[in-house]
Amino acid sequence: MAACVGPTGVPVGVGRGPGDGGDRAHGRLCGVRALVFEEFGGPLGVRAVPDPTPSRDGVVVQVGASGICRSDWHGWLGHDPDVVLPHVPGHELAGTVAAVGDRVRDWAVGDRVTVPFVCACGHCGPCRDGAGQVCADQTQPGFTHWGSLAEFVALEAADVNLVALPDGMPFTTAAALGCRFATAFRAVTGVGRVRPGEWVAVHGCGGVGLSAVQVAVAAGARVVAVDVAPGALSLARQFGAEHVVTGTGDVPAEVAELTGGGAHVSLDALGAAATCLNSIRSLRPRGRHVQVGLLPPALGRPEIPMDLVIGAELALLGSHGMAAADYPAMISLIAAGRLHPELLVTRELALADAGGALAAVGREPGIAVVTSF
Ligand SMILES: [Zn+2]
Ligand SMILES: [Zn+2]
């Protein structure tokens, strides 16, 4: 682990979350480099923080790569009530198990792993139903406790949440899976149930939107991609979008014209009142809207046109990540060369540059991943 670089000014708090309480005494007071913010919207600086220790059911992972996501940006700005200051963001990670709690059965030091951004408890009703992505007692690294924009991160309920990486899958690629690619995969296949030949509209072509374009195309759908940024639309075209629409005009009318009456499935992959409403209004009768982007109340709530929902029999669906148990289908498609999450990674950064990238989320196309700590 990293050498101590002196007093941090940050209270002992690594591993905040379930199982942490009694273990804090084991954490060293200085040890690992992490991106820290002490006020919402305030400076993002790299400093030494205490080493995390695993809870009895958890592990500590040495982070090999960690993506920077719009959800981190929401957390930094104070849009997520789970975030307590000071805080270390980061939830899209891959790395190597470095320490293991005494009740963990399936994992050992040295294993190469990733996790969903929603870490399930494994015991509650939704978990017993196989829906860990909506676990009633979930933890989320980078939100409910300190995250992975750091050399090491603590993860809870390892036997429920860790996913083994195939040999040959780099950490950089795997870091893109835990949040955006997995979220898009389940939104398109599991929730939207996209079928070959259907029209899919994707509103917002950031990381999750571009992932959705790629997954929908691989599923045999015809895709209309919508964004305001030319760079994002150009990537959407590369990933197989048949049409692109600049999201400043009458988007639903343009989608209806391009698709001969509206999309069968439409995703709000950004999470804004305007994109949510555009997505719903882009549907043909009996179409399925899938809400993927977060809609924090602080940014305003969309006024859902329920008259249209009933009149056209629209389905409004939410999709919140993907449980670890559902990863194998996605990973086998990646291993078979049918899906290419690595193409989404447009920038590899050092931890020292992570703060600037987090504050500027959305300004550059594709996904930024921290690969040097
Ligand atoms: Zn649960
Ligand atoms: Zn994310």
XYZ file of C-alpha atoms and ligand atoms in Angstrom:
375
model
C 0.000 0.000 0.000
C 1.068 3.581 -0.462
C 3.460 5.307 1.876
C 2.097 7.704 4.431
C 2.373 11.249 3.178
C 1.496 13.083 6.344
C -1.542 14.464 8.169
C -4.625 14.481 6.047
C -7.099 16.679 7.838
C -9.702 14.080 6.949
C -11.428 12.300 9.848
C -11.101 8.537 10.005
C -14.010 7.409 7.916
C -12.950 5.062 5.165
C -15.365 2.209 4.964
C -18.291 4.232 6.300
C -21.234 1.954 5.940
C -22.475 -1.408 7.145
C -19.980 -3.471 9.043
C -17.607 -0.631 9.423
C -18.255 0.595 12.919
C -16.116 -1.720 14.988
C -13.357 -1.924 12.454
C -12.275 1.642 12.268
C -9.636 1.135 14.912
C -7.857 -1.200 12.506
C -7.523 1.426 9.811
C -4.195 3.170 9.664
C -4.398 6.918 9.946
C -2.502 7.528 6.775
C -2.009 5.339 3.827
C -3.863 5.605 0.574
C -4.348 8.311 -1.987
C -7.917 9.319 -2.728
C -9.900 12.070 -4.411
C -11.694 13.943 -1.619
C -14.217 16.763 -1.421
C -15.168 18.436 1.846
C -18.059 20.577 0.655
C -20.685 20.053 -2.044
C -19.467 21.666 -5.226
C -16.183 22.501 -3.491
C -12.567 21.662 -4.373
C -11.730 18.112 -5.433
C -8.240 17.266 -4.213
C -6.064 14.168 -3.966
C -4.809 13.458 -0.464
C -3.860 10.618 1.853
C -6.712 8.982 3.725
C -6.832 6.023 6.127
C -6.497 2.548 4.704
C -9.882 0.866 4.428
C -10.374 -2.430 6.231
C -12.852 -5.078 5.121
C -16.011 -5.759 7.106
C -16.524 -9.435 8.058
C -18.517 -10.069 4.814
C -16.597 -7.592 2.716
C -13.328 -7.135 0.898
C -10.919 -4.347 0.136
C -10.001 -4.027 -3.526
C -6.887 -2.382 -4.880
C -8.383 -0.257 -7.621
C -6.948 -0.901 -11.072
C -9.340 1.424 -12.906
C -12.251 3.638 -11.912
C -14.580 5.452 -14.272
C -15.892 8.969 -13.773
C -19.663 9.144 -14.166
C -22.484 11.667 -14.064
C -23.653 10.039 -10.824
C -20.340 11.089 -9.227
C -21.047 14.611 -10.440
C -24.498 14.481 -8.796
C -22.903 13.280 -5.551
C -20.317 16.049 -5.619
C -23.017 18.700 -6.097
C -25.068 17.381 -3.175
C -27.902 15.831 -5.203
C -27.584 12.462 -3.421
C -28.815 12.302 0.175
C -26.547 9.302 0.902
C -23.372 11.350 0.548
C -21.903 12.578 3.861
C -18.928 14.946 3.941
C -16.019 14.617 3.618
C -16.378 12.164 0.774
C -14.468 10.053 -1.734
C -16.461 9.515 -4.970
C -16.132 6.663 -7.475
C -18.328 3.637 -8.166
C -17.285 2.185 -11.534
C -14.338 0.071 -10.596
C -12.285 -2.957 -11.310
C -9.254 -4.191 -9.461
C -7.607 -6.878 -7.376
C -8.818 -8.198 -4.032
C -6.298 -7.004 -1.427
C -7.942 -8.019 1.875
C -10.831 -10.343 2.758
C -13.242 -10.413 5.714
C -13.341 -13.604 7.779
C -16.856 -14.616 6.634
C -16.159 -14.312 2.891
C -16.232 -17.757 1.266
C -15.783 -17.241 -2.466
C -12.989 -14.713 -2.867
C -9.292 -14.514 -2.086
C -6.493 -11.989 -2.209
C -5.336 -11.615 -5.794
C -8.715 -12.225 -7.502
C -9.489 -9.816 -10.352
C -12.993 -8.424 -9.896
C -15.590 -5.770 -10.585
C -18.914 -4.974 -8.843
C -22.272 -3.461 -9.743
C -22.663 0.106 -8.487
C -25.550 -1.164 -6.349
C -24.075 -3.668 -3.912
C -26.891 -5.870 -2.621
C -27.246 -7.214 0.933
C -28.193 -10.722 -0.193
C -30.868 -11.163 2.487
C -33.831 -8.820 1.912
C -36.984 -9.557 -0.097
C -35.778 -8.114 -3.422
C -32.436 -9.907 -3.027
C -34.220 -13.215 -2.388
C -36.230 -12.532 -5.570
C -33.023 -12.129 -7.561
C -33.393 -8.348 -7.844
C -30.335 -7.140 -5.985
C -30.323 -3.941 -8.079
C -33.250 -2.711 -5.950
C -32.011 -4.196 -2.652
C -33.718 -2.668 0.377
C -30.436 -2.532 2.294
C -28.032 -1.728 -0.517
C -24.633 -0.103 -0.286
C -23.089 1.927 -3.074
C -19.363 2.657 -3.086
C -18.888 6.349 -3.706
C -22.320 7.187 -2.235
C -23.211 5.300 0.966
C -19.514 4.981 1.785
C -16.209 6.088 0.350
C -15.649 5.108 -3.243
C -13.116 3.966 -5.792
C -11.430 7.151 -6.968
C -8.732 5.995 -4.588
C -6.005 3.377 -4.425
C -8.191 1.078 -2.330
C -11.936 0.723 -1.772
C -13.983 -1.329 0.710
C -16.871 -3.366 -0.727
C -19.663 -5.018 1.246
C -21.237 -8.493 0.956
C -18.499 -9.768 -1.338
C -20.035 -13.189 -1.953
C -23.196 -11.501 -3.279
C -21.625 -8.712 -5.297
C -18.209 -9.477 -6.686
C -17.952 -10.493 -10.341
C -14.860 -12.327 -11.598
C -13.203 -10.785 -14.633
C -12.398 -13.059 -17.541
C -8.704 -13.489 -18.265
C -7.743 -10.928 -20.816
C -10.345 -8.319 -19.873
C -8.367 -5.229 -18.858
C -9.362 -3.293 -15.741
C -10.027 -0.259 -17.923
C -12.715 -2.112 -19.876
C -14.168 -3.723 -16.770
C -14.466 -0.359 -15.025
C -16.950 0.692 -17.696
C -19.223 -2.259 -16.896
C -20.137 -1.651 -13.269
C -22.374 1.292 -13.857
C -22.976 2.543 -17.339
C -22.582 -0.492 -19.570
C -24.339 -2.900 -17.213
C -27.086 -0.351 -16.602
C -27.608 0.064 -20.333
C -27.450 -3.678 -20.956
C -30.227 -4.410 -18.492
C -32.274 -1.359 -19.502
C -32.294 -2.477 -23.150
C -32.498 -6.246 -22.764
C -34.055 -6.980 -19.376
C -36.354 -3.993 -18.771
C -37.027 -2.618 -22.275
C -37.091 -6.174 -23.724
C -35.966 -4.847 -27.072
C -36.657 -7.243 -29.945
C -34.911 -7.498 -33.318
C -36.255 -4.994 -35.821
C -37.751 -2.644 -33.238
C -36.955 1.051 -33.223
C -35.115 2.252 -30.129
C -34.636 5.957 -29.357
C -31.790 6.849 -26.989
C -32.026 10.327 -25.467
C -28.644 11.474 -24.169
C -25.491 9.884 -25.545
C -23.111 10.085 -22.611
C -21.592 6.869 -21.292
C -24.855 5.093 -20.541
C -26.558 6.311 -23.716
C -23.705 5.232 -25.978
C -23.683 1.877 -24.180
C -27.415 1.576 -24.847
C -26.877 2.334 -28.543
C -24.304 -0.426 -28.744
C -26.425 -2.961 -26.845
C -29.585 -2.159 -28.810
C -27.775 -2.516 -32.134
C -26.327 -5.852 -30.978
C -29.872 -6.933 -30.070
C -30.928 -6.322 -33.668
C -32.785 -3.064 -33.070
C -32.729 0.047 -35.255
C -31.498 3.011 -33.239
C -32.154 6.755 -33.271
C -29.642 8.571 -31.054
C -30.404 12.021 -29.647
C -27.938 14.452 -28.081
C -26.967 18.107 -28.283
C -23.235 17.391 -28.734
C -21.897 16.572 -32.219
C -19.057 14.487 -30.721
C -21.529 12.259 -28.866
C -23.654 11.809 -31.996
C -20.601 10.937 -34.032
C -19.744 8.153 -31.531
C -23.376 7.000 -31.617
C -23.100 6.621 -35.389
C -19.865 4.654 -34.990
C -21.696 2.315 -32.605
C -24.388 1.635 -35.192
C -27.109 4.262 -34.721
C -29.060 4.453 -37.986
C -30.122 8.065 -37.394
C -28.916 10.839 -35.145
C -31.032 13.792 -34.015
C -29.706 17.014 -32.549
C -31.692 17.434 -29.375
C -32.513 21.101 -29.698
C -35.568 20.972 -31.944
C -38.858 19.091 -31.803
C -37.263 15.759 -30.927
C -40.460 13.638 -30.657
C -41.615 14.841 -34.090
C -38.243 14.047 -35.632
C -38.147 10.587 -34.035
C -41.708 9.911 -35.221
C -40.806 10.853 -38.763
C -37.613 8.775 -38.837
C -39.268 5.698 -37.352
C -42.596 5.782 -39.141
C -44.718 6.648 -36.119
C -42.456 6.585 -33.080
C -40.050 4.314 -31.275
C -41.067 0.965 -29.813
C -38.691 1.568 -26.921
C -37.268 4.911 -25.804
C -34.682 5.526 -23.093
C -33.938 8.672 -21.144
C -30.250 7.989 -20.647
C -29.452 11.479 -19.384
C -31.885 12.164 -16.578
C -33.398 15.597 -17.114
C -36.996 16.755 -17.272
C -36.646 17.599 -20.974
C -35.067 14.297 -22.020
C -37.534 12.292 -19.939
C -40.492 14.020 -21.606
C -38.924 13.787 -25.059
C -38.427 10.077 -24.511
C -42.056 9.483 -23.517
C -43.347 11.612 -26.397
C -41.077 9.777 -28.876
C -42.990 6.515 -28.440
C -45.490 4.937 -30.776
C -48.723 3.596 -29.240
C -47.991 0.796 -26.722
C -44.322 1.840 -26.611
C -42.052 1.357 -23.589
C -40.210 4.246 -21.960
C -37.233 3.238 -19.828
C -35.924 5.771 -17.323
C -32.204 5.171 -16.913
C -30.705 8.572 -16.107
C -31.070 9.764 -12.527
C -33.631 12.508 -11.953
C -32.617 14.155 -8.670
C -35.461 16.376 -7.405
C -32.959 19.222 -7.013
C -32.880 19.521 -10.809
C -36.668 19.690 -11.203
C -39.280 17.005 -11.763
C -40.726 16.206 -15.201
C -44.485 16.659 -15.578
C -45.403 13.246 -16.941
C -48.152 13.457 -19.620
C -50.416 10.806 -18.106
C -53.117 11.580 -20.677
C -50.732 10.350 -23.338
C -49.690 7.376 -21.193
C -53.256 6.128 -20.951
C -54.403 7.217 -24.407
C -51.536 5.422 -26.163
C -51.128 2.665 -23.569
C -47.504 3.565 -22.906
C -45.437 1.653 -20.385
C -43.207 3.692 -18.069
C -40.371 1.580 -16.667
C -37.417 2.249 -14.396
C -34.063 0.525 -14.646
C -31.558 0.768 -11.785
C -28.317 -0.963 -12.638
C -27.903 -4.716 -12.784
C -27.310 -7.303 -10.069
C -24.057 -9.250 -10.045
C -25.943 -12.484 -10.698
C -27.035 -11.115 -14.087
C -23.518 -10.229 -15.267
C -22.530 -13.559 -16.884
C -24.835 -13.079 -19.921
C -23.307 -9.672 -20.609
C -19.744 -10.819 -20.000
C -20.129 -13.771 -22.339
C -21.321 -11.443 -25.132
C -18.268 -9.244 -24.517
C -15.949 -12.252 -24.505
C -17.554 -13.411 -27.767
C -16.838 -10.028 -29.377
C -20.528 -9.091 -29.747
C -20.264 -6.096 -27.393
C -17.354 -3.689 -27.061
C -17.400 -1.633 -23.864
C -13.740 -0.766 -24.424
C -14.760 1.475 -27.341
C -16.587 3.727 -24.882
C -13.390 4.616 -23.049
C -12.094 7.724 -24.766
C -9.740 9.011 -22.034
C -7.419 7.359 -19.497
C -6.423 9.661 -16.654
C -4.235 9.861 -13.569
C -5.966 10.289 -10.204
C -4.507 13.797 -10.042
C -6.646 14.717 -13.072
C -9.825 13.038 -11.818
C -11.173 16.100 -10.021
C -11.078 18.231 -13.151
C -12.717 15.474 -15.186
C -15.448 14.938 -12.583
C -16.305 18.632 -12.488
C -16.486 18.647 -16.309
C -18.593 15.491 -16.756
C -20.514 15.530 -20.014
C -18.297 18.025 -21.817
C -16.299 15.395 -23.697
C -17.755 12.393 -25.504
C -17.285 8.875 -24.171
C -16.076 7.644 -20.795
C -13.071 8.887 -18.793
C -11.390 6.214 -16.675
C -8.712 6.762 -14.037
C -6.036 4.142 -14.596
C -3.086 5.541 -12.647
C -3.253 6.077 -8.901
Zn -30.961 -6.870 -0.231
Zn -22.008 5.580 -12.785
